[in-house]
Amino acid sequence: MAFGDNQVQRNKDWVMKTIIDQNVVLALAFGEAEHLSRQVVGSADILVAQERYIVPILGRELTDALIEGKYSEFVEEYVAPALAFAVRLVIQPAINLRLGDSGLVAPRGEAMESPDAAATRGLLRSLKVRTRELLKRLSAIVEQNKGQFAEYDSKCNIFNRCSIDGGVVQIL
């Protein structure tokens, strides 16, 4: 079944609604020296990160409000950076490898070499730390200002029930 523009226009439910787009992910989660095309980040990648990392903190109602355009300053300052790094965390392993006619390959350029496993693990650890800290920052600010967000339910915030700090799982 093909999904042409006509079908998307007729059935708006099929459109993936996300808080941010590919341009925001590339601008916030990748450095200026990291030249990536917009196609590296798909709408599905953003949706997966949004569902996995943002909804458990903000809850479905507040997330939906953000998708609809509410609280734009909050999104710009707190949600977008956290979501952008969550997207990068989700897609980084796929960026490191490519699937081609010859199967799974590591990309190599003329003057570049693929990193070893230790370097790849180090990058993923770094991304996990940055993403986690941005998510904790998001959680803290929404908790401190919960009266400003009618759609927010503090009971939905996973950080109010469980936290992993320094490798120690804390169930609250």
Short mmCIF file of N, CA and C in Angstrom, two decimals, residues 163-170:
data_model
loop_
_atom_site.label_atom_id
_atom_site.label_comp_id
_atom_site.label_asym_id
_atom_site.label_seq_id
_atom_site.Cartn_x
_atom_site.Cartn_y
_atom_site.Cartn_z
N SER A 163 14.62 6.87 39.87
CA SER A 163 15.76 7.64 39.41
C SER A 163 16.99 6.75 39.40
N ILE A 164 17.87 6.99 38.44
CA ILE A 164 19.15 6.27 38.38
C ILE A 164 20.24 7.33 38.44
N ASP A 165 20.94 7.38 39.55
CA ASP A 165 22.00 8.35 39.73
C ASP A 165 23.29 7.62 40.07
N GLY A 166 24.32 7.87 39.26
CA GLY A 166 25.60 7.23 39.50
C GLY A 166 25.53 5.72 39.41
N GLY A 167 24.61 5.20 38.60
CA GLY A 167 24.48 3.76 38.44
C GLY A 167 23.63 3.10 39.51
N VAL A 168 23.08 3.89 40.44
CA VAL A 168 22.26 3.35 41.52
C VAL A 168 20.80 3.62 41.21
N VAL A 169 19.97 2.59 41.18
CA VAL A 169 18.54 2.74 40.93
C VAL A 169 17.86 3.08 42.26
N GLN A 170 17.10 4.18 42.22
CA GLN A 170 16.36 4.61 43.41
C GLN A 170 14.89 4.63 43.09
#
